[in-house]
PDB file of C-alpha atoms and ligand atoms in Angstrom:
ATOM      1  CA  UNK A   1     -19.317  -2.618 -19.885  1.00  0.00           C
ATOM      2  CA  UNK A   2     -15.997  -1.602 -18.578  1.00  0.00           C
ATOM      3  CA  UNK A   3     -14.355  -3.745 -16.017  1.00  0.00           C
ATOM      4  CA  UNK A   4     -13.871  -2.115 -12.718  1.00  0.00           C
ATOM      5  CA  UNK A   5     -11.520  -3.106 -10.021  1.00  0.00           C
ATOM      6  CA  UNK A   6     -13.299  -3.895  -6.842  1.00  0.00           C
ATOM      7  CA  UNK A   7     -10.242  -3.839  -4.710  1.00  0.00           C
ATOM      8  CA  UNK A   8      -9.201  -1.528  -2.016  1.00  0.00           C
ATOM      9  CA  UNK A   9      -6.072   0.515  -1.920  1.00  0.00           C
ATOM     10  CA  UNK A  10      -3.316  -0.239   0.500  1.00  0.00           C
ATOM     11  CA  UNK A  11       0.100   1.234   1.020  1.00  0.00           C
ATOM     12  CA  UNK A  12       3.126  -0.981   0.561  1.00  0.00           C
ATOM     13  CA  UNK A  13       6.808  -0.573   1.201  1.00  0.00           C
ATOM     14  CA  UNK A  14       8.746   0.762  -1.826  1.00  0.00           C
ATOM     15  CA  UNK A  15      11.786  -1.227  -0.784  1.00  0.00           C
ATOM     16  CA  UNK A  16      10.479  -4.751  -0.250  1.00  0.00           C
ATOM     17  CA  UNK A  17       6.960  -4.364  -1.698  1.00  0.00           C
ATOM     18  CA  UNK A  18       5.395  -5.834   1.369  1.00  0.00           C
ATOM     19  CA  UNK A  19       2.416  -4.379   3.002  1.00  0.00           C
ATOM     20  CA  UNK A  20       0.339  -2.970   4.296  1.00  0.00           C
ATOM     21  CA  UNK A  21       2.699  -0.378   5.618  1.00  0.00           C
ATOM     22  CA  UNK A  22       1.474   1.931   8.277  1.00  0.00           C
ATOM     23  CA  UNK A  23       2.060   5.491   9.170  1.00  0.00           C
ATOM     24  CA  UNK A  24       4.451   5.773  12.050  1.00  0.00           C
ATOM     25  CA  UNK A  25       4.404   9.440  12.808  1.00  0.00           C
ATOM     26  CA  UNK A  26       2.954  12.583  11.378  1.00  0.00           C
ATOM     27  CA  UNK A  27       5.166  15.565  11.891  1.00  0.00           C
ATOM     28  CA  UNK A  28       5.326  18.977  10.372  1.00  0.00           C
ATOM     29  CA  UNK A  29       7.144  17.586   7.374  1.00  0.00           C
ATOM     30  CA  UNK A  30       4.382  15.132   6.663  1.00  0.00           C
ATOM     31  CA  UNK A  31       3.648  11.505   7.289  1.00  0.00           C
ATOM     32  CA  UNK A  32       6.433   9.047   7.906  1.00  0.00           C
ATOM     33  CA  UNK A  33       5.893   5.367   7.282  1.00  0.00           C
ATOM     34  CA  UNK A  34       7.743   2.430   8.677  1.00  0.00           C
ATOM     35  CA  UNK A  35       8.046  -1.111   7.338  1.00  0.00           C
ATOM     36  CA  UNK A  36       8.210  -3.833   9.920  1.00  0.00           C
ATOM     37  CA  UNK A  37       9.715  -6.328   7.511  1.00  0.00           C
ATOM     38  CA  UNK A  38      12.756  -4.555   6.126  1.00  0.00           C
ATOM     39  CA  UNK A  39      13.005  -1.615   8.444  1.00  0.00           C
ATOM     40  CA  UNK A  40      12.358   0.995   5.803  1.00  0.00           C
ATOM     41  CA  UNK A  41      11.428   4.367   7.214  1.00  0.00           C
ATOM     42  CA  UNK A  42      10.394   7.232   5.015  1.00  0.00           C
ATOM     43  CA  UNK A  43       7.663   9.321   3.511  1.00  0.00           C
ATOM     44  CA  UNK A  44       7.633   7.507   0.186  1.00  0.00           C
ATOM     45  CA  UNK A  45       5.261   4.578  -0.098  1.00  0.00           C
ATOM     46  CA  UNK A  46       3.599   2.762  -2.939  1.00  0.00           C
ATOM     47  CA  UNK A  47      -0.137   2.499  -3.281  1.00  0.00           C
ATOM     48  CA  UNK A  48      -1.562  -0.633  -4.830  1.00  0.00           C
ATOM     49  CA  UNK A  49      -4.991  -2.170  -5.207  1.00  0.00           C
ATOM     50  CA  UNK A  50      -5.750  -5.521  -3.685  1.00  0.00           C
ATOM     51  CA  UNK A  51      -8.764  -7.757  -3.782  1.00  0.00           C
ATOM     52  CA  UNK A  52     -10.795  -8.981  -0.859  1.00  0.00           C
ATOM     53  CA  UNK A  53      -8.117 -11.475  -0.005  1.00  0.00           C
ATOM     54  CA  UNK A  54      -5.299  -8.990  -0.042  1.00  0.00           C
ATOM     55  CA  UNK A  55      -3.865 -10.168  -3.329  1.00  0.00           C
ATOM     56  CA  UNK A  56      -2.557  -7.503  -5.706  1.00  0.00           C
ATOM     57  CA  UNK A  57      -4.813  -6.878  -8.670  1.00  0.00           C
ATOM     58  CA  UNK A  58      -2.055  -6.334 -11.159  1.00  0.00           C
TER      59      UNK A  58
HETATM   60 ZN1   ZN B 101       9.897  -3.036   3.558  1.00  0.00          ZN
END
């Protein structure tokens, strides 16, 4: 059997790798995310998988 990840996907900040990062606004140019830890604001975010405890799977 192949191993499957049972985690869920969350979005994390591309600058400080903390997360989850949440969408701040959604304008005509698309979603904008803001990081409360480092102050990053932008449309680029990283998506990672975490387990039930929020720990990254990789
Ligand atoms: Zn950040």
